[in-house]
Tab-separated table of C-alpha atoms and ligand atoms in Angstrom:
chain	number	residue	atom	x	y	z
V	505	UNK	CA	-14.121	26.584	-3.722
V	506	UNK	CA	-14.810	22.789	-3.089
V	507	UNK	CA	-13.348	21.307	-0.805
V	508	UNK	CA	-12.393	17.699	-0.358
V	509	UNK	CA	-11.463	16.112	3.107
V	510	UNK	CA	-9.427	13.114	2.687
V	511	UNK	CA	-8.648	10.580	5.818
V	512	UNK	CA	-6.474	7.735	4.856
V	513	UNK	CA	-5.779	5.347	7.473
V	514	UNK	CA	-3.399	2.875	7.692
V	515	UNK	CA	-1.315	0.325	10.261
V	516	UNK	CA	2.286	-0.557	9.308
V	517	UNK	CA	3.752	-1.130	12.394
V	518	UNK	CA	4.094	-0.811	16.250
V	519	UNK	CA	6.143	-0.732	19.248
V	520	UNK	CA	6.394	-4.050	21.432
V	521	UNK	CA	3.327	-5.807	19.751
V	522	UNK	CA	0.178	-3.913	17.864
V	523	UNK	CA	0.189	-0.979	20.099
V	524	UNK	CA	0.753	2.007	18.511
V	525	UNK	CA	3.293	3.410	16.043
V	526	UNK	CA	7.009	5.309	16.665
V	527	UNK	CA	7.808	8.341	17.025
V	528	UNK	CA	10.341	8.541	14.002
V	529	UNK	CA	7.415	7.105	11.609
V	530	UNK	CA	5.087	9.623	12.708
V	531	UNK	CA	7.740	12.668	11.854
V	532	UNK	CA	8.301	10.412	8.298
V	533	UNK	CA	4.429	11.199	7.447
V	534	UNK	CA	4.689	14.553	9.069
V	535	UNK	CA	7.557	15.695	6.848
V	536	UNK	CA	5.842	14.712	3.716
V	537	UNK	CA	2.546	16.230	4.735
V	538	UNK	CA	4.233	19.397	5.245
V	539	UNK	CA	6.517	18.795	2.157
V	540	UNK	CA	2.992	18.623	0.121
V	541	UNK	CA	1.564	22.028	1.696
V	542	UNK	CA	4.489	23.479	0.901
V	543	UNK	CA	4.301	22.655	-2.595
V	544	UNK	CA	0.623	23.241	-2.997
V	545	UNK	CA	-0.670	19.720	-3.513
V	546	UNK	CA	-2.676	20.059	-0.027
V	547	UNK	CA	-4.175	22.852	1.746
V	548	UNK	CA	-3.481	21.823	4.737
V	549	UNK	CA	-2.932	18.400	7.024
V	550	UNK	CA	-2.173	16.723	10.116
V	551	UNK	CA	-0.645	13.079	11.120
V	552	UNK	CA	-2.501	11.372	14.276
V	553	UNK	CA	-2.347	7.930	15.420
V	554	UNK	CA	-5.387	5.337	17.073
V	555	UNK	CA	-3.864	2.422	18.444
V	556	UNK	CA	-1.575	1.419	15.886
V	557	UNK	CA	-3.023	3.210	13.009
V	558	UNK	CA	-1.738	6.281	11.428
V	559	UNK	CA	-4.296	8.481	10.275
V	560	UNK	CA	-3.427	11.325	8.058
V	561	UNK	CA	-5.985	14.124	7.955
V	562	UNK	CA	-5.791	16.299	4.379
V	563	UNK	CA	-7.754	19.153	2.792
V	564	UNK	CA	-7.383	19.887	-1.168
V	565	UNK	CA	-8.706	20.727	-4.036
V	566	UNK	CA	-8.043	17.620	-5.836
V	567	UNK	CA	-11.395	15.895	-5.745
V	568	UNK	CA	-11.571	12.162	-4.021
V	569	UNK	CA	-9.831	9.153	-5.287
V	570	UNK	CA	-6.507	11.887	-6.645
V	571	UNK	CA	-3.511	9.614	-7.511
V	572	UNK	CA	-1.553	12.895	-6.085
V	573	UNK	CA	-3.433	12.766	-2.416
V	574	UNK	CA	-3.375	9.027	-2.571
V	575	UNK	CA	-0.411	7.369	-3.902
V	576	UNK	CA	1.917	10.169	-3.987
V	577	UNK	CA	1.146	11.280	-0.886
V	578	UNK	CA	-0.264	8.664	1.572
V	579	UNK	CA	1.048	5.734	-0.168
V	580	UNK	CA	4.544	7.318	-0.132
V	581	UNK	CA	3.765	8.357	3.925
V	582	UNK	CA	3.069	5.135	4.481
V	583	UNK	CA	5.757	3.367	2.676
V	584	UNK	CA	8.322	5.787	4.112
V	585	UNK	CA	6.712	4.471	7.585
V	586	UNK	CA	7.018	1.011	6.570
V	587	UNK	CA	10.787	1.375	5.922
V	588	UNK	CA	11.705	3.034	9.301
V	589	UNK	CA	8.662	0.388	11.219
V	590	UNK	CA	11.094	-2.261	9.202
V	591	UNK	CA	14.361	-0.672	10.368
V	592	UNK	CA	13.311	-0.721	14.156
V	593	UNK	CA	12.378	-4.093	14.116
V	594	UNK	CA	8.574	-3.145	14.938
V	595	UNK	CA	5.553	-5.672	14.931
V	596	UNK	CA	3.453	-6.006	12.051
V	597	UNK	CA	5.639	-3.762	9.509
V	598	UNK	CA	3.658	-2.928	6.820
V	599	UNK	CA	0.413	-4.943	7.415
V	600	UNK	CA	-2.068	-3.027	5.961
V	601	UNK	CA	-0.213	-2.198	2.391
V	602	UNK	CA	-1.331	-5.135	0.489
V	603	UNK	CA	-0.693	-3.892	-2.670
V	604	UNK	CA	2.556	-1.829	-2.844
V	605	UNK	CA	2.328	0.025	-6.471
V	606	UNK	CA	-2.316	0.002	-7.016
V	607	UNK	CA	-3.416	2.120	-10.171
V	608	UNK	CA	-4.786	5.638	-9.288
V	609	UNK	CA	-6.062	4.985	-5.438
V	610	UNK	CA	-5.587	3.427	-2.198
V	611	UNK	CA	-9.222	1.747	-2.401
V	612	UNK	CA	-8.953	-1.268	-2.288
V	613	UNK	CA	-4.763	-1.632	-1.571
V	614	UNK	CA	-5.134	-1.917	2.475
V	615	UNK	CA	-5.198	1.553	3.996
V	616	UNK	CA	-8.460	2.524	5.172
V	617	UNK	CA	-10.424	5.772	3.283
V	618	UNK	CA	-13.017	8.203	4.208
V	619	UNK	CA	-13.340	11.595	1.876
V	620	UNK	CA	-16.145	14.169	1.271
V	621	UNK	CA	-16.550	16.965	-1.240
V	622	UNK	CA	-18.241	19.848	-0.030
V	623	UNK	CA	-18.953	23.879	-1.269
V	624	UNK	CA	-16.952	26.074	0.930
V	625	UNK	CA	-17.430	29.375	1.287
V	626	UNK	CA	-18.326	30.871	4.529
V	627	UNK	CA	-18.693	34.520	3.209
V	628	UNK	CA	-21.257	33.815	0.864
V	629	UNK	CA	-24.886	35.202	1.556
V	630	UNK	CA	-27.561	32.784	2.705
V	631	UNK	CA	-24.911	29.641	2.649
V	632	UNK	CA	-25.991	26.796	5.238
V	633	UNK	CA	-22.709	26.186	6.442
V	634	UNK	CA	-21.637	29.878	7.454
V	635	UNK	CA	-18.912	27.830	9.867
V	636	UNK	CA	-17.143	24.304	8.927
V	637	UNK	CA	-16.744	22.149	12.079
V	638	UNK	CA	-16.062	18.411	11.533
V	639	UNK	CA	-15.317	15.776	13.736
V	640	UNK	CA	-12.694	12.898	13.008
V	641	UNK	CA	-13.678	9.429	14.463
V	642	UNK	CA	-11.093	7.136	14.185
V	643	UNK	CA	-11.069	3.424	15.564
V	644	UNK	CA	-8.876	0.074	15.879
V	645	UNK	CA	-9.457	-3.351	16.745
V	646	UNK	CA	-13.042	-3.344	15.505
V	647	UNK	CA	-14.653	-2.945	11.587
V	648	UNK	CA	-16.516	-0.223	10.220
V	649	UNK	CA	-19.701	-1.595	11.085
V	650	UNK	CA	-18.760	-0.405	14.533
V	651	UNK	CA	-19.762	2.957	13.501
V	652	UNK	CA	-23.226	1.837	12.813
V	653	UNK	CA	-25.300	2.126	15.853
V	654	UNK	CA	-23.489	5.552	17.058
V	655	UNK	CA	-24.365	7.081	14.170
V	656	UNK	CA	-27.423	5.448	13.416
V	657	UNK	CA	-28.351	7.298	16.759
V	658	UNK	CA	-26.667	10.458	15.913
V	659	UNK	CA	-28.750	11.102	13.106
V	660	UNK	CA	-31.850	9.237	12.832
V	661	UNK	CA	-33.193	8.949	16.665
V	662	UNK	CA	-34.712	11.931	18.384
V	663	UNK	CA	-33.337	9.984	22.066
V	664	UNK	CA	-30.321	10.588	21.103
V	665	UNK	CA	-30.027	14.041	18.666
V	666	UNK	CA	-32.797	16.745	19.878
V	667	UNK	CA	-31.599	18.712	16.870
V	668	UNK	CA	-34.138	16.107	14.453
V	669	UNK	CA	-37.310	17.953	16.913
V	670	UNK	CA	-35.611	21.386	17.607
V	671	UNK	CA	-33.759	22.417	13.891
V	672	UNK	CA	-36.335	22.760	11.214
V	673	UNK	CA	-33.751	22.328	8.824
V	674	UNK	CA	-33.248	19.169	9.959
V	675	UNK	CA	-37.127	17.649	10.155
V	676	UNK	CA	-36.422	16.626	7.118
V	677	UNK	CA	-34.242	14.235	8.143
V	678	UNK	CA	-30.797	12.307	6.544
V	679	UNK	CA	-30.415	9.560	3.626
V	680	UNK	CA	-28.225	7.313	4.465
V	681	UNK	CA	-25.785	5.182	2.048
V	682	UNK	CA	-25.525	1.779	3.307
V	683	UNK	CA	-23.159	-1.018	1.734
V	684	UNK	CA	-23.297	-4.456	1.635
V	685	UNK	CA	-19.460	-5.188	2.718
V	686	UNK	CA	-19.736	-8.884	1.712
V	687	UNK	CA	-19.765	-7.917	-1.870
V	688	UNK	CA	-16.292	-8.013	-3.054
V	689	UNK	CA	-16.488	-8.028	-6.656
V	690	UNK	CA	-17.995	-4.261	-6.878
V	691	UNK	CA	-19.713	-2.205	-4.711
V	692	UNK	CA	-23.300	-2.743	-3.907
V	693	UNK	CA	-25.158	-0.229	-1.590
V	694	UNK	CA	-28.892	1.438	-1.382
V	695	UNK	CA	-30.153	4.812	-0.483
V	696	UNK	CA	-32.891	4.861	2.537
V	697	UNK	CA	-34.585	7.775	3.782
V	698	UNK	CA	-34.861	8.745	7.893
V	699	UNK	CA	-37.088	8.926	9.784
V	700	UNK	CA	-39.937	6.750	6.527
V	701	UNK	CA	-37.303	4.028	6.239
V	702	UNK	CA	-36.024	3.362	9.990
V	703	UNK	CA	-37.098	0.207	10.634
V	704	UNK	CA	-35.411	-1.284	7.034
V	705	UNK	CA	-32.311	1.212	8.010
V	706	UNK	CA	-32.250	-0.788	11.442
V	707	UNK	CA	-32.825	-4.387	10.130
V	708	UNK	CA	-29.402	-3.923	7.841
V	709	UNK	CA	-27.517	-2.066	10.395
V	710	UNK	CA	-28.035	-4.775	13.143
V	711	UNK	CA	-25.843	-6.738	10.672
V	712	UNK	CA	-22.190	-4.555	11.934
V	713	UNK	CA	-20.322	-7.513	10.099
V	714	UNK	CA	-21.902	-7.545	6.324
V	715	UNK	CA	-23.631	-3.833	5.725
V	716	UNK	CA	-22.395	-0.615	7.232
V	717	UNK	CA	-23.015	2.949	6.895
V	718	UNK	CA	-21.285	4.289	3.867
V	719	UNK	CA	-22.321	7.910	3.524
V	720	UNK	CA	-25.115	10.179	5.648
V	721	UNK	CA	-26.756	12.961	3.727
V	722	UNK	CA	-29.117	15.905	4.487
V	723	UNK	CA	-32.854	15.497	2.920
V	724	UNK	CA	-33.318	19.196	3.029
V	725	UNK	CA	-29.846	19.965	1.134
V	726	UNK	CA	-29.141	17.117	-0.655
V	727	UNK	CA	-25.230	18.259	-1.708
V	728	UNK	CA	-24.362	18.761	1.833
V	729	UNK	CA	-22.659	15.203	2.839
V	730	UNK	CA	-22.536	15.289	6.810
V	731	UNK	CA	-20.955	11.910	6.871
V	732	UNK	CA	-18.437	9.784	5.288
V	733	UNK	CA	-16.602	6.449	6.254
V	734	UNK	CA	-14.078	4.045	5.033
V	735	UNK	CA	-16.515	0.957	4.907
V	736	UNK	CA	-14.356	-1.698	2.877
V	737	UNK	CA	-13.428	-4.802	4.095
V	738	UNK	CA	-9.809	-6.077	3.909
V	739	UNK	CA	-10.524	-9.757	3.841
V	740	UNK	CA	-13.185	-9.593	1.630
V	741	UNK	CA	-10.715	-7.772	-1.037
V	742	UNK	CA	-7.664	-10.038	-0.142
V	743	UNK	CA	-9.463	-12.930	0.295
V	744	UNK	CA	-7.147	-13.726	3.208
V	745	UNK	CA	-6.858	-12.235	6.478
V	746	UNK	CA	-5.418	-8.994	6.723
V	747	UNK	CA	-6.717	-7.044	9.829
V	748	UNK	CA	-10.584	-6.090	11.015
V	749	UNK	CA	-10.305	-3.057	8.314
V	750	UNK	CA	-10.330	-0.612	11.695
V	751	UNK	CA	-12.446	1.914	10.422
V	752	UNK	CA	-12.095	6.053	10.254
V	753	UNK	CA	-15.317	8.859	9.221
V	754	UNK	CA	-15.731	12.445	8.795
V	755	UNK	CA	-18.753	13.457	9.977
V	756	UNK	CA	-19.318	17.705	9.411
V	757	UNK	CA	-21.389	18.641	12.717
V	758	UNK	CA	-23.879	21.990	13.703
V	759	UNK	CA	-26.101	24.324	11.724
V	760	UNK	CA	-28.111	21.648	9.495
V	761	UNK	CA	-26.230	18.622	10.929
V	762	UNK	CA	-26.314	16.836	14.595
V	763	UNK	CA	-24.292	18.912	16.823
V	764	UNK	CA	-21.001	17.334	18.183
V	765	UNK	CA	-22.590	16.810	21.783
V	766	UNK	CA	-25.501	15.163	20.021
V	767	UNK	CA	-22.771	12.786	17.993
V	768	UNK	CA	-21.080	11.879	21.471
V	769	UNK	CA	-23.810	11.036	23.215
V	770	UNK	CA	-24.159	7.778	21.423
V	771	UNK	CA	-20.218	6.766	22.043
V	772	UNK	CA	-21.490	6.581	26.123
V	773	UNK	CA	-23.193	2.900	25.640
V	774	UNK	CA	-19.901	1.627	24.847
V	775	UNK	CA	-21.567	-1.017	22.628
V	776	UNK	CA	-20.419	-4.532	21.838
V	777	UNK	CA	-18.852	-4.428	18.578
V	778	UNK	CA	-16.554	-7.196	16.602
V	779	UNK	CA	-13.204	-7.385	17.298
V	780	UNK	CA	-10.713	-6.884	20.136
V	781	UNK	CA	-7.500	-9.816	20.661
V	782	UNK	CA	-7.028	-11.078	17.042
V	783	UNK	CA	-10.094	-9.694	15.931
V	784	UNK	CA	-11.553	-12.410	16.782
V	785	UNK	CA	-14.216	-11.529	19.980
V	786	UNK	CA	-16.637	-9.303	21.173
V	787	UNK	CA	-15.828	-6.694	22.799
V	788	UNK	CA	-17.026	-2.644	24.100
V	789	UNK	CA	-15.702	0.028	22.223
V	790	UNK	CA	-13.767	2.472	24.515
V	791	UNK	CA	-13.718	6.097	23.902
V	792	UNK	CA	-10.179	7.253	24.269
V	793	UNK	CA	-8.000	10.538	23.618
V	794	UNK	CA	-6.651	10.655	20.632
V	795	UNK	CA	-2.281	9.062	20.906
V	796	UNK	CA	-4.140	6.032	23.121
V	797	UNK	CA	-2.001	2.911	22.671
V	798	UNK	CA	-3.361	-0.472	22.367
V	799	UNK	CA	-2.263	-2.099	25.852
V	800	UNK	CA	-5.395	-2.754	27.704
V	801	UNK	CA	-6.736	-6.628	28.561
V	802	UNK	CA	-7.560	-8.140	25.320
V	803	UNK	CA	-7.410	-5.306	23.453
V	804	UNK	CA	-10.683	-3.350	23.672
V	805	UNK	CA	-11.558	-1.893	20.610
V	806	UNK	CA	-10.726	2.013	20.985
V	807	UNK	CA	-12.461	5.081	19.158
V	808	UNK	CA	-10.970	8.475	18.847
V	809	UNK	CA	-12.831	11.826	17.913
V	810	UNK	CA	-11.132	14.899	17.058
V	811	UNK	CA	-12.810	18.411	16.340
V	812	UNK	CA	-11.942	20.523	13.863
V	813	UNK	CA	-12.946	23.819	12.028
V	814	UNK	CA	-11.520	25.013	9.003
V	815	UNK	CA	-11.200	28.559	8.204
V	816	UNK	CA	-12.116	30.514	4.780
V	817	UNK	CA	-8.980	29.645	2.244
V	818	UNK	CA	-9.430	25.551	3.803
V	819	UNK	CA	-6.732	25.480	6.900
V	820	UNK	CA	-7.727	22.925	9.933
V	821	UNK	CA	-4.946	22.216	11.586
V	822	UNK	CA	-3.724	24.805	13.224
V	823	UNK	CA	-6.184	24.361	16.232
V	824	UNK	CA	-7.951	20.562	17.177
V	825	UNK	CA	-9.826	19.364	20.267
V	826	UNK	CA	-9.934	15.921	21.682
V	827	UNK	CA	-13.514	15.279	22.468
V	828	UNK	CA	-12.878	11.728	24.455
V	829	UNK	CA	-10.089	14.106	26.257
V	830	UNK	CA	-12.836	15.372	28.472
V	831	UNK	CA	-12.899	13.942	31.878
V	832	UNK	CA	-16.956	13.206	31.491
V	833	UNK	CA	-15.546	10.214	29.385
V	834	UNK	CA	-13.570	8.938	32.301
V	835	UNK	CA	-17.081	7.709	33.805
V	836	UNK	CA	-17.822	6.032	30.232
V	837	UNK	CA	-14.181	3.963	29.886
V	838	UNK	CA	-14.813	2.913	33.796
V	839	UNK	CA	-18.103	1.621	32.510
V	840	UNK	CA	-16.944	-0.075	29.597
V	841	UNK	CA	-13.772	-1.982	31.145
V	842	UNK	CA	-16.127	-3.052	33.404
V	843	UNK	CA	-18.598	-4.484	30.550
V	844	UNK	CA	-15.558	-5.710	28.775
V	845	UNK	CA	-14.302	-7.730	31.771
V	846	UNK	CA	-17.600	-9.148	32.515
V	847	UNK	CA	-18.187	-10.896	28.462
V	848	UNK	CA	-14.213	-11.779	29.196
V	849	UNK	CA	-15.437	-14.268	32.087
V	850	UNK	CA	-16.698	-16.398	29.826
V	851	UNK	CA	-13.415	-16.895	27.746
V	852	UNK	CA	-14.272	-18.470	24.432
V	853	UNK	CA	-17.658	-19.464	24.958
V	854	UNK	CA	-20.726	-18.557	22.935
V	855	UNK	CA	-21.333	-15.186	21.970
V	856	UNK	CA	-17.959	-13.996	23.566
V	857	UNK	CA	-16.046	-15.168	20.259
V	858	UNK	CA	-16.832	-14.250	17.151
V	859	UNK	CA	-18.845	-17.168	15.132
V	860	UNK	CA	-16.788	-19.340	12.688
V	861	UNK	CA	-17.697	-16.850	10.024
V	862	UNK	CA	-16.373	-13.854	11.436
V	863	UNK	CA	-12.528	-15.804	13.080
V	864	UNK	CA	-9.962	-13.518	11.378
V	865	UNK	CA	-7.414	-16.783	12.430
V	866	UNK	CA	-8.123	-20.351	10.810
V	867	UNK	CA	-6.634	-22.247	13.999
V	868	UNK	CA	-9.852	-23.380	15.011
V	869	UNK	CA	-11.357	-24.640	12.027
V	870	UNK	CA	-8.651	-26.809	11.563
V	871	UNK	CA	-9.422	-27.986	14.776
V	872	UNK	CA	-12.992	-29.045	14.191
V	873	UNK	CA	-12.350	-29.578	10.673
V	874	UNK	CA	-10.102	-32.264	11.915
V	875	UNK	CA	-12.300	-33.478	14.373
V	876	UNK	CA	-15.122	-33.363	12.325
V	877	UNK	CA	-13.588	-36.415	10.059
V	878	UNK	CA	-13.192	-38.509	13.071
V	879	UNK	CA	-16.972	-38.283	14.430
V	880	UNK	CA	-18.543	-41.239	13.799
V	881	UNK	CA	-22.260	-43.145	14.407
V	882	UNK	CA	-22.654	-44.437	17.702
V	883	UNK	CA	-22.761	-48.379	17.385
V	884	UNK	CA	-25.644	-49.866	18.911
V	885	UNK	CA	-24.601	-52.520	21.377
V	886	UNK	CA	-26.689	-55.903	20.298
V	887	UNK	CA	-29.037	-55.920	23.206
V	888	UNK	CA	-29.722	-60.077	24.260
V	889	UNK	CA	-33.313	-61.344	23.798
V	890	UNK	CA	-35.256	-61.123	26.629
V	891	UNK	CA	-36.563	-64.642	26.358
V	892	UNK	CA	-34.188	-66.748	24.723
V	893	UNK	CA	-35.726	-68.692	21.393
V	894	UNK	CA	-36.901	-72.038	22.635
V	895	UNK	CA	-35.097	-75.033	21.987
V	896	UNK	CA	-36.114	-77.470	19.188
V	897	UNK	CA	-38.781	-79.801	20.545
V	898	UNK	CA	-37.222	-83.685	20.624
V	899	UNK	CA	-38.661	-85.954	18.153
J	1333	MG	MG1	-2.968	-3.750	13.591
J	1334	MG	MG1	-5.216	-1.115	13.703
């Protein structure tokens, strides 16, 4: 059978600012995720929240981009959300859904999507993937160019996944899909090869705020997708600003793909990423359990990872574990509060705000814009002559 893994994401309100989400619009999405396996539209599903984003977790057989997995289901999740965020008075009700009825799909409307199509059948002789783990990575207060040097890491760089040396089936190494985010009018992304390509892979993914990773595929068996992620910018669709487009990915782990501990190892630098109070600075990403609120100082981008493995007829849900749960990550989130804190010192100066580009809030440049029309050339005093002209002789 094949398999699709759909993870919309989307915020539309939280408790006592951008925090996370309520209990009662967490049971809303619940009901109709359970309302769909029982009629047969999903296989199975599960509602989690990052900060204040509510991710919904699916497996069908509908294919990606389904108007039934979309808009009948997460659209209506989400609007059901909306409408009980609304009645409790919540912050930001509704934020992400800019576009309350879009044709066919959420692409493009506000919520946040990662899906990948795969084979699955884990009886059949010789398959690759004779067991389907996945991980889950979900993140807010940053964009999905955050997700670029982890798994850049994961999957390209021996330092970091052994699996590239030790796995033959893996020597061969992973394409990866990049996009260029600051297209708006259609997408507009190239294929590079690991390990040939590295250095041009590097030179765009340096660049977290205009390309990011879109897709990550094996070279040895090129229909087996190990990666997917939701790399759209909001304010590049809306044209206004609408939220730093907090990004979730799949990413299917072991056998002929990184192994989860090889995935993690990355999410320990705690790298500087765009985004944090108003998404508007720079700031560590935190690994956190999954059902972390948004409450810490300036609002340190957080990143979630859930495991998963889904059995022969396509359930997952049943059974999850919280890999930033561990207490090993305790050490990392010491480390990067501490980072954090230190960039914080230096308040709005240089690097420790996002450049004018990248300011999700137009304050600012009103500011300077304003300023900038009363700058004016310094007026040279009129220096007096040295020797003064001398004076007319008499006649
Ligand atoms: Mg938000
Ligand atoms: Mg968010």
């Amino acid at each position: 059978m094949k398999i699709t893994l759909s993870c919309i994401k989307a915020d539309v309100g939280s408790i006592g600012g951008h925090t996370c989400p309520s209990k009662e619009m967490l049971n809303a999405c619940e009901s109709i995720v359970a309302d769909a396996i029982s009629r047969g539209v999903i296989i199975d599903g599960i509602v989690t929240y990052t900060g204040d984003d509510i991710n919904l977790i699916l497996s069908h057989e509908r294919g990606p981009d389904n108007e039934e997995i979309h808009i009948n289901l997460a659209l209506k999740a989400f609007h059901e959300a909306t409408r009980i965020a609304q009645q409790q008075g919540l912050y930001g009700a509704g934020q992400d859904i800019l576009d309350d009825a879009p044709s066919g799909n959420v692409r493009g409307a506000g919520p946040a999507v990662a899906e990948l199509t795969f084979e699955h059948d884990l009886d059949k002789e010789g398959t690759e993937r004779a067991a389907e783990s996945f991980l889950i990575f979900a993140a807010d207060k940053c964009g999905p160019g955050a997700y670029n040097l982890p798994f850049y890491l994961s999957f390209a760089d021996p330092m970091y996944c052994s699996g590239l040396l030790l796995v033959p089936k893996m020597h061969q190494g992973f394409r990866f899909t990049i996009i260029d985010m600051d297209e708006s009018q259609h997408d507009s992304v190239i294929e590079l090869d690991a390990p040939e390509d590295l250095y041009k892979i590097a030179a765009l993914l340096r660049d977290n705020e205009r390309f990011a990773i879109e897709s990550i595929t094996s070279r040895n068996y090129p229909e087996q997708i190990a990666l997917n992620l939701s790399a759209q910018r909001l304010h590049n669709i809306a044209g206004t600003y609408t939220g730093k487009d907090d990004p979730i990915a799949i990413v299917r782990n072991q056998g002929i793909f990184p192994a989860p501990e090889e995935i993690m190892q990355a999410w320990t630098i705690g790298h500087f990423v765009a985004g944090g109070a108003r998404g508007s600075h720079t700031m560590p990403i935190m690994p956190v359990p999954i059902g972390t609120p948004v409450t810490g100082p300036y609002c340190i981008p957080l990143v979630s990872a859930l495991g998963f493995s889904m059995s022969q007829n396509g359930t997952f849900a049943h059974n999850k574990v919280d890999f930033f749960a561990n207490p090993a990550w305790d050490y990392v989130r010491q480390k990067v509060q501490k980072k954090a804190l230190l960039l914080r010192q230096q308040g709005w100066s240089g690097p420790a705000m996002l450049p004018y580009s990248e300011l999700e809030y137009g304050g600012i440049k009103d500011i300077i814009n304003d300023l900038q029309l009363k700058f004016h050339p310094r007026k040279q005093p009129q220096a007096a002559p040295y020797f003064s002209a001398p004076a007319p002789a008499k006649q």
